[in-house]
Short mmCIF file of C-alpha atoms and ligand atoms in Angstrom, two decimals:
data_model
loop_
_atom_site.label_atom_id
_atom_site.label_comp_id
_atom_site.label_asym_id
_atom_site.label_seq_id
_atom_site.Cartn_x
_atom_site.Cartn_y
_atom_site.Cartn_z
CA UNK R 3 -31.56 19.25 -1.22
CA UNK R 4 -29.04 20.40 -3.82
CA UNK R 5 -25.75 19.45 -2.33
CA UNK R 6 -22.76 18.53 -4.44
CA UNK R 7 -20.67 17.13 -1.54
CA UNK R 8 -17.28 18.67 -2.43
CA UNK R 9 -14.57 16.27 -1.32
CA UNK R 10 -11.50 14.93 -3.13
CA UNK R 11 -10.56 11.30 -3.64
CA UNK R 12 -7.10 10.28 -4.82
CA UNK R 13 -6.39 7.33 -7.10
CA UNK R 14 -4.12 5.06 -5.08
CA UNK R 15 -4.50 2.83 -2.05
CA UNK R 16 -2.99 -0.57 -1.17
CA UNK R 17 -4.98 -3.62 -2.37
CA UNK R 18 -5.69 -4.64 1.23
CA UNK R 19 -7.56 -1.36 1.74
CA UNK R 20 -9.76 -2.11 -1.28
CA UNK R 21 -10.52 -5.51 0.20
CA UNK R 22 -11.76 -3.89 3.37
CA UNK R 23 -13.54 -1.13 1.38
CA UNK R 24 -11.75 1.60 3.28
CA UNK R 25 -12.88 5.20 3.31
CA UNK R 26 -10.31 7.12 1.23
CA UNK R 27 -9.55 10.50 2.76
CA UNK R 28 -7.06 12.76 1.01
CA UNK R 29 -4.82 14.64 3.45
CA UNK R 30 -2.08 15.48 0.89
CA UNK R 31 -1.85 15.37 -2.89
CA UNK R 32 0.68 13.16 -4.72
CA UNK R 33 4.20 12.25 -3.55
CA UNK R 34 6.70 14.68 -1.99
CA UNK R 35 9.65 12.58 -3.24
CA UNK R 36 8.52 11.37 -6.69
CA UNK R 37 11.97 10.25 -7.94
CA UNK R 38 11.77 6.42 -7.73
CA UNK R 39 12.70 5.12 -11.18
CA UNK R 40 10.19 2.23 -11.24
CA UNK R 41 7.16 4.23 -10.03
CA UNK R 42 4.39 5.69 -12.16
CA UNK R 43 1.92 6.60 -9.44
CA UNK R 44 2.20 10.37 -9.14
CA UNK R 45 4.53 11.16 -12.04
CA UNK R 46 4.08 14.64 -13.48
CA UNK R 47 1.89 15.65 -10.53
CA UNK R 48 2.93 18.28 -8.05
CA UNK R 49 2.93 17.49 -4.33
CA UNK R 50 0.66 19.63 -2.11
CA UNK R 51 0.12 19.74 1.61
CA UNK R 52 -3.59 20.44 1.95
CA UNK R 53 -4.54 23.06 4.56
CA UNK R 54 -6.12 21.58 7.69
CA UNK R 55 -9.37 23.49 7.12
CA UNK R 56 -9.64 22.03 3.61
CA UNK R 57 -9.19 18.48 4.92
CA UNK R 58 -11.81 19.08 7.61
CA UNK R 59 -14.19 20.50 4.98
CA UNK R 60 -13.76 17.29 2.92
CA UNK R 61 -14.58 15.16 5.96
CA UNK R 62 -17.64 17.32 6.67
CA UNK R 63 -18.82 16.96 3.05
CA UNK R 64 -18.51 13.16 3.38
CA UNK R 65 -20.52 13.32 6.60
CA UNK R 66 -23.24 15.31 4.79
CA UNK R 67 -23.50 12.63 2.11
CA UNK R 68 -23.67 9.88 4.75
CA UNK R 69 -26.38 11.77 6.68
CA UNK R 70 -28.44 12.47 3.55
CA UNK R 71 -28.31 8.86 2.39
CA UNK R 72 -29.30 7.64 5.84
CA UNK R 73 -32.19 10.14 5.87
CA UNK R 74 -33.45 8.83 2.49
CA UNK R 75 -33.18 5.28 3.80
CA UNK R 76 -35.15 6.12 6.95
CA UNK R 77 -37.83 7.93 4.92
CA UNK R 78 -38.27 4.71 2.92
CA UNK R 79 -38.54 2.66 6.11
CA UNK R 80 -35.11 1.04 5.57
CA UNK R 81 -33.79 2.07 8.98
CA UNK R 82 -30.79 4.04 7.69
CA UNK R 83 -29.31 1.04 5.84
CA UNK R 84 -27.69 1.50 2.44
CA UNK R 85 -30.24 0.12 -0.02
CA UNK R 86 -30.63 0.45 -3.77
CA UNK R 87 -33.84 2.45 -3.36
CA UNK R 88 -32.25 4.81 -0.85
CA UNK R 89 -29.35 5.44 -3.25
CA UNK R 90 -31.77 6.07 -6.14
CA UNK R 91 -33.80 8.47 -4.00
CA UNK R 92 -30.66 10.42 -3.14
CA UNK R 93 -29.51 10.45 -6.77
CA UNK R 94 -32.90 11.88 -7.73
CA UNK R 95 -32.24 14.85 -5.48
CA UNK R 96 -28.50 15.17 -6.05
CA UNK R 97 -27.87 14.00 -9.65
CA UNK R 98 -24.33 15.41 -9.56
CA UNK R 99 -23.44 12.31 -7.52
CA UNK R 100 -23.56 10.28 -10.75
CA UNK R 101 -20.29 11.98 -11.74
CA UNK R 102 -18.73 12.41 -8.29
CA UNK R 103 -15.30 10.71 -8.20
CA UNK R 104 -15.67 9.63 -4.56
CA UNK R 105 -19.38 8.88 -4.10
CA UNK R 106 -19.21 5.16 -5.01
CA UNK R 107 -16.29 4.68 -2.64
CA UNK R 108 -18.09 6.42 0.24
CA UNK R 109 -21.37 4.53 -0.27
CA UNK R 110 -19.51 1.21 -0.51
CA UNK R 111 -17.70 2.07 2.72
CA UNK R 112 -21.04 2.77 4.43
CA UNK R 113 -22.53 -0.47 3.07
CA UNK R 114 -19.80 -2.63 4.64
CA UNK R 115 -20.08 -0.98 8.05
CA UNK R 116 -17.70 2.00 7.85
CA UNK R 117 -14.90 0.40 9.86
CA UNK R 118 -11.64 1.26 8.08
CA UNK R 119 -10.08 4.35 6.51
CA UNK R 120 -7.00 5.00 4.38
CA UNK R 121 -5.31 8.41 4.35
CA UNK R 122 -4.12 9.45 0.87
CA UNK R 123 -1.68 10.24 -0.87
CA UNK R 124 1.95 9.06 -0.98
CA UNK R 125 3.45 10.10 2.38
CA UNK R 126 1.06 11.53 4.97
CA UNK R 127 3.76 11.57 7.64
CA UNK R 128 5.32 14.57 5.88
CA UNK R 129 2.45 16.70 7.28
CA UNK R 130 3.21 18.94 10.25
CA UNK R 131 2.46 16.58 13.16
CA UNK R 132 -0.06 18.97 14.74
CA UNK R 133 -2.08 19.17 11.51
CA UNK R 134 -1.99 15.41 11.03
CA UNK R 135 -3.15 14.87 14.61
CA UNK R 136 -5.96 17.43 14.25
CA UNK R 137 -7.13 15.92 10.94
CA UNK R 138 -7.11 12.38 12.38
CA UNK R 139 -9.01 13.56 15.44
CA UNK R 140 -11.64 15.26 13.29
CA UNK R 141 -12.01 12.13 11.16
CA UNK R 142 -12.51 9.88 14.20
CA UNK R 143 -14.94 12.29 15.86
CA UNK R 144 -16.95 12.64 12.66
CA UNK R 145 -17.09 8.90 11.97
CA UNK R 146 -16.96 7.04 15.30
CA UNK R 147 -17.55 3.71 13.50
CA UNK R 148 -13.96 3.78 12.18
CA UNK R 149 -11.86 1.14 13.93
CA UNK R 150 -8.67 1.25 11.85
CA UNK R 151 -6.85 4.04 9.97
CA UNK R 152 -3.85 3.38 7.74
CA UNK R 153 -1.65 5.37 5.36
CA UNK R 154 1.43 5.28 3.11
CA UNK R 155 4.64 6.60 4.68
CA UNK R 156 8.31 6.93 3.72
CA UNK R 157 10.89 5.40 6.05
CA UNK R 158 13.08 8.48 5.72
CA UNK R 159 10.30 10.76 6.97
CA UNK R 160 9.65 8.41 9.89
CA UNK R 161 13.35 8.45 10.77
CA UNK R 162 13.24 12.27 10.79
CA UNK R 163 10.19 12.47 13.10
CA UNK R 164 10.72 12.36 16.87
CA UNK R 165 9.54 9.24 18.66
CA UNK R 166 7.34 11.50 20.79
CA UNK R 167 5.56 12.92 17.73
CA UNK R 168 5.06 9.45 16.27
CA UNK R 169 3.54 8.24 19.53
CA UNK R 170 1.09 11.15 19.62
CA UNK R 171 0.10 10.53 15.98
CA UNK R 172 -0.42 6.88 16.82
CA UNK R 173 -2.54 7.84 19.84
CA UNK R 174 -4.64 10.14 17.63
CA UNK R 175 -5.83 7.06 15.77
CA UNK R 176 -3.39 6.23 12.97
CA UNK R 177 -2.98 2.46 13.28
CA UNK R 178 -1.00 1.11 10.35
CA UNK R 179 1.75 2.38 8.05
CA UNK R 180 2.38 0.97 4.57
CA UNK R 181 6.09 1.42 3.76
CA UNK R 182 7.74 0.91 0.37
CA UNK R 183 10.98 -0.85 1.26
CA UNK R 184 11.43 -2.27 -2.27
CA UNK R 185 14.92 -3.58 -1.39
CA UNK R 186 17.35 -3.62 1.51
CA UNK R 187 20.38 -3.39 -0.78
CA UNK R 188 22.16 -0.03 -0.74
CA UNK R 189 23.47 -0.21 -4.32
CA UNK R 190 20.01 -1.06 -5.64
CA UNK R 191 18.34 1.62 -3.48
CA UNK R 192 20.70 4.13 -5.06
CA UNK R 193 20.04 2.81 -8.56
CA UNK R 194 16.26 3.12 -8.17
CA UNK R 195 16.62 6.59 -6.54
CA UNK R 196 14.62 5.57 -3.49
CA UNK R 197 16.16 8.40 -1.48
CA UNK R 198 16.84 6.26 1.56
CA UNK R 199 19.59 3.85 2.61
CA UNK R 200 19.18 0.38 4.10
CA UNK R 201 20.06 1.90 7.47
CA UNK R 202 17.39 4.59 6.95
CA UNK R 203 14.84 1.86 6.23
CA UNK R 204 15.85 0.09 9.43
CA UNK R 205 15.69 3.28 11.52
CA UNK R 206 12.34 4.41 10.09
CA UNK R 207 10.77 0.96 10.34
CA UNK R 208 12.00 0.32 13.88
CA UNK R 209 10.91 3.74 15.06
CA UNK R 210 7.42 3.15 13.68
CA UNK R 211 7.31 -0.20 15.47
CA UNK R 212 8.48 1.40 18.72
CA UNK R 213 5.80 4.09 18.43
CA UNK R 214 3.19 1.33 18.33
CA UNK R 215 2.16 1.35 14.66
CA UNK R 216 1.36 -1.80 12.75
CA UNK R 217 4.01 -1.78 10.02
CA UNK R 218 3.48 -3.23 6.56
CA UNK R 219 6.64 -3.35 4.38
CA UNK R 220 6.49 -3.88 0.61
CA UNK R 221 9.41 -5.44 -1.27
CA UNK R 222 9.88 -6.06 -5.01
CA UNK R 223 11.23 -9.46 -6.05
CA UNK R 224 13.24 -9.16 -9.27
CA UNK R 225 13.92 -5.43 -8.85
CA UNK R 226 17.70 -5.79 -9.33
CA UNK R 227 17.41 -8.07 -12.37
CA UNK R 228 19.93 -10.88 -12.87
CA UNK R 229 22.77 -8.47 -12.14
CA UNK R 230 21.82 -7.88 -8.48
CA UNK R 231 19.55 -10.78 -7.57
CA UNK R 232 21.73 -12.29 -4.82
CA UNK R 233 22.50 -9.04 -3.01
CA UNK R 234 18.85 -7.92 -3.38
CA UNK R 235 17.59 -11.14 -1.75
CA UNK R 236 20.18 -11.25 1.04
CA UNK R 237 20.04 -7.57 2.02
CA UNK R 238 16.26 -7.37 1.82
CA UNK R 239 16.06 -10.31 4.21
CA UNK R 240 18.63 -8.64 6.47
CA UNK R 241 16.75 -5.32 6.68
CA UNK R 242 13.35 -6.96 7.15
CA UNK R 243 14.74 -9.25 9.84
CA UNK R 244 16.06 -6.20 11.71
CA UNK R 245 12.75 -4.34 11.49
CA UNK R 246 10.58 -7.45 11.99
CA UNK R 247 7.42 -5.64 10.82
CA UNK R 248 3.90 -6.99 11.24
CA UNK R 249 3.49 -7.55 7.50
CA UNK R 250 5.88 -8.20 4.61
CA UNK R 251 4.21 -7.94 1.22
CA UNK R 252 5.66 -9.13 -2.09
CA UNK R 253 5.14 -6.92 -5.16
CA UNK R 254 7.16 -8.51 -7.98
CA UNK R 255 8.89 -6.00 -10.24
CA UNK R 256 7.48 -5.38 -13.70
CA UNK R 257 8.88 -2.45 -15.66
CA UNK R 258 6.16 0.11 -16.31
CA UNK R 259 6.00 1.93 -19.62
CA UNK R 260 7.62 5.34 -19.59
CA UNK R 261 9.69 4.84 -16.46
CA UNK R 262 13.49 5.14 -16.36
CA UNK R 263 13.67 1.48 -15.33
CA UNK R 264 11.74 0.42 -18.40
CA UNK R 265 14.32 2.29 -20.52
CA UNK R 266 17.18 0.60 -18.64
CA UNK R 267 15.65 -2.81 -19.38
CA UNK R 268 15.26 -1.93 -23.07
CA UNK R 269 18.89 -0.74 -23.20
CA UNK R 270 20.05 -4.06 -21.72
CA UNK R 271 21.33 -2.48 -18.52
CA UNK R 272 18.93 -4.53 -16.39
CA UNK R 273 18.23 -8.15 -17.34
CA UNK R 274 14.85 -9.29 -16.11
CA UNK R 275 14.57 -12.53 -14.16
CA UNK R 276 12.63 -15.34 -15.77
CA UNK R 277 9.91 -16.99 -13.64
CA UNK R 278 12.23 -19.70 -12.35
CA UNK R 279 14.88 -17.15 -11.41
CA UNK R 280 12.22 -15.11 -9.60
CA UNK R 281 11.34 -18.15 -7.50
CA UNK R 282 15.02 -18.82 -6.80
CA UNK R 283 15.38 -15.23 -5.59
CA UNK R 284 12.29 -15.61 -3.42
CA UNK R 285 13.72 -18.82 -1.97
CA UNK R 286 16.98 -17.12 -1.14
CA UNK R 287 15.20 -14.20 0.53
CA UNK R 288 12.71 -16.35 2.46
CA UNK R 289 15.42 -18.73 3.69
CA UNK R 290 17.38 -15.80 5.13
CA UNK R 291 14.31 -14.15 6.67
CA UNK R 292 14.26 -14.32 10.47
CA UNK R 293 10.96 -12.66 11.48
CA UNK R 294 7.68 -13.16 13.30
CA UNK R 295 5.83 -11.24 10.55
CA UNK R 296 2.96 -12.23 8.32
CA UNK R 297 4.50 -12.76 4.88
CA UNK R 298 1.97 -11.94 2.17
CA UNK R 299 1.69 -12.44 -1.58
CA UNK R 300 -1.53 -10.43 -1.87
CA UNK R 301 -1.11 -9.19 -5.42
CA UNK R 302 -1.69 -10.74 -8.83
CA UNK R 303 1.99 -10.19 -9.70
CA UNK R 304 2.70 -13.25 -7.51
CA UNK R 305 1.47 -15.41 -10.37
CA UNK R 306 3.58 -18.59 -10.18
CA UNK R 307 1.74 -21.92 -10.35
CA UNK R 308 2.38 -25.53 -9.38
CA UNK R 309 1.97 -28.59 -11.60
CA UNK R 310 -1.58 -29.03 -10.28
CA UNK R 311 -2.51 -25.58 -11.59
CA UNK R 312 -2.97 -23.83 -8.26
CA UNK R 313 -1.05 -20.72 -7.25
CA UNK R 314 2.26 -21.27 -5.47
CA UNK R 315 1.14 -18.75 -2.82
CA UNK R 316 -2.38 -17.82 -1.80
CA UNK R 317 -3.19 -14.12 -2.16
CA UNK R 318 -4.86 -13.53 1.20
CA UNK R 319 -4.16 -10.21 2.90
CA UNK R 320 -3.11 -11.87 6.16
CA UNK R 321 -0.56 -14.07 4.37
CA UNK R 322 1.59 -16.74 6.03
CA UNK R 323 2.50 -16.46 9.70
CA UNK R 324 6.27 -16.73 10.18
CA UNK R 325 8.14 -18.56 11.54
CA UNK R 326 5.40 -21.24 11.89
CA UNK R 327 4.57 -21.28 8.17
CA UNK R 328 8.03 -20.50 6.82
CA UNK R 329 8.70 -24.12 5.90
CA UNK R 330 5.32 -24.32 4.17
CA UNK R 331 6.25 -21.29 2.03
CA UNK R 332 9.63 -22.86 1.18
CA UNK R 333 7.89 -26.14 0.28
CA UNK R 334 5.47 -24.23 -1.98
CA UNK R 335 8.45 -22.57 -3.72
CA UNK R 336 9.89 -26.04 -4.43
CA UNK R 337 6.57 -27.02 -6.02
CA UNK R 338 6.80 -23.91 -8.20
CA UNK R 339 10.40 -24.68 -9.14
CA UNK R 340 9.41 -28.23 -10.15
CA UNK R 341 6.90 -26.84 -12.67
CA UNK R 342 7.77 -25.12 -15.93
CA UNK R 343 6.31 -21.63 -15.44
CA UNK R 344 4.83 -19.66 -18.31
CA UNK R 345 7.11 -16.78 -19.30
CA UNK R 346 5.86 -13.38 -18.18
CA UNK R 347 4.81 -10.97 -20.89
CA UNK R 348 5.52 -7.29 -20.31
CA UNK R 349 2.72 -5.91 -22.40
CA UNK R 350 3.08 -2.31 -21.29
CA UNK R 351 6.83 -1.89 -21.31
S1 SF4 A 430 8.15 7.33 -2.63
FE1 SF4 A 430 6.53 5.88 -3.29
S2 SF4 A 430 5.02 7.12 -4.40
FE2 SF4 A 430 6.89 8.35 -4.21
S3 SF4 A 430 8.03 8.02 -6.11
FE3 SF4 A 430 8.79 6.52 -4.62
S4 SF4 A 430 7.52 4.67 -4.89
FE4 SF4 A 430 6.46 6.38 -5.94
#
């Protein structure tokens, strides 16, 4: 055996996909928009649609690695299970795996049962629908253990797709879409160069819901600074209430070094919220939110604490079920407001 298992693995996936140790399968490279002024993810990298045959070849190379590891395990009497000895035996025959950027990810995915997959990179829905459907079909046929497939998508692309195409993509096995809403405020969307309006977010999100996807929307508390905090909170709640997605995930804004937004903060054009003001913005947004979604704070940026030292919000991926737990979230915010929060340090700005 002298295989080198040629498949690509991108860098980014949502935290919830790391928690479920998802298989990362790269259908496109980087982001076709790439203008958002807070984002560092794919900056300086060119977007590529990967040819269908190349994507299929990646999936086949992953399948080869899975089959070879299972064969080593069986030869050792381990019944095909992922064991340390089986991995060492495979590494002895394919030492290139020590430096393979995706091998750890694939073996970890096998070890936890191979149930979930995440399609990379930034907006898979930009693919020609027939290619996306064929790639999803090949993935599911190759790995029948997969029960859930998710990906990043832009609301604007979803709004441009026909409902019929979205339904066929959904039927081909794509279950969940992770959408970067960031804000529902038109002035702030323009300022951050999101390339979509509040109405576009509503149309894209609702269309995805109608097509049967699970929809996970990410918003950024603090994104508008002190200057736009009220309109950011109110309009984000308005848009999310209209879409009523399955998940709403909070990703508090922190300016990243080298981004236009970091420069705007340094120039005094955006005044960052202090921890108390962040909680006040969250309270305003949550109060106005009229949804049956799961509202999640599954990221370390949701750092606020209460006087007893525990986090204001737990970081579980399934979050708080609204409306049943809305009052609990509001009560937790009051506990956070009653405690003097440590100021946030922006080490990398
Ligand atoms: S669409 Fe997403 S990945 Fe692309 S630049 Fe904006 S935030 Fe970054």
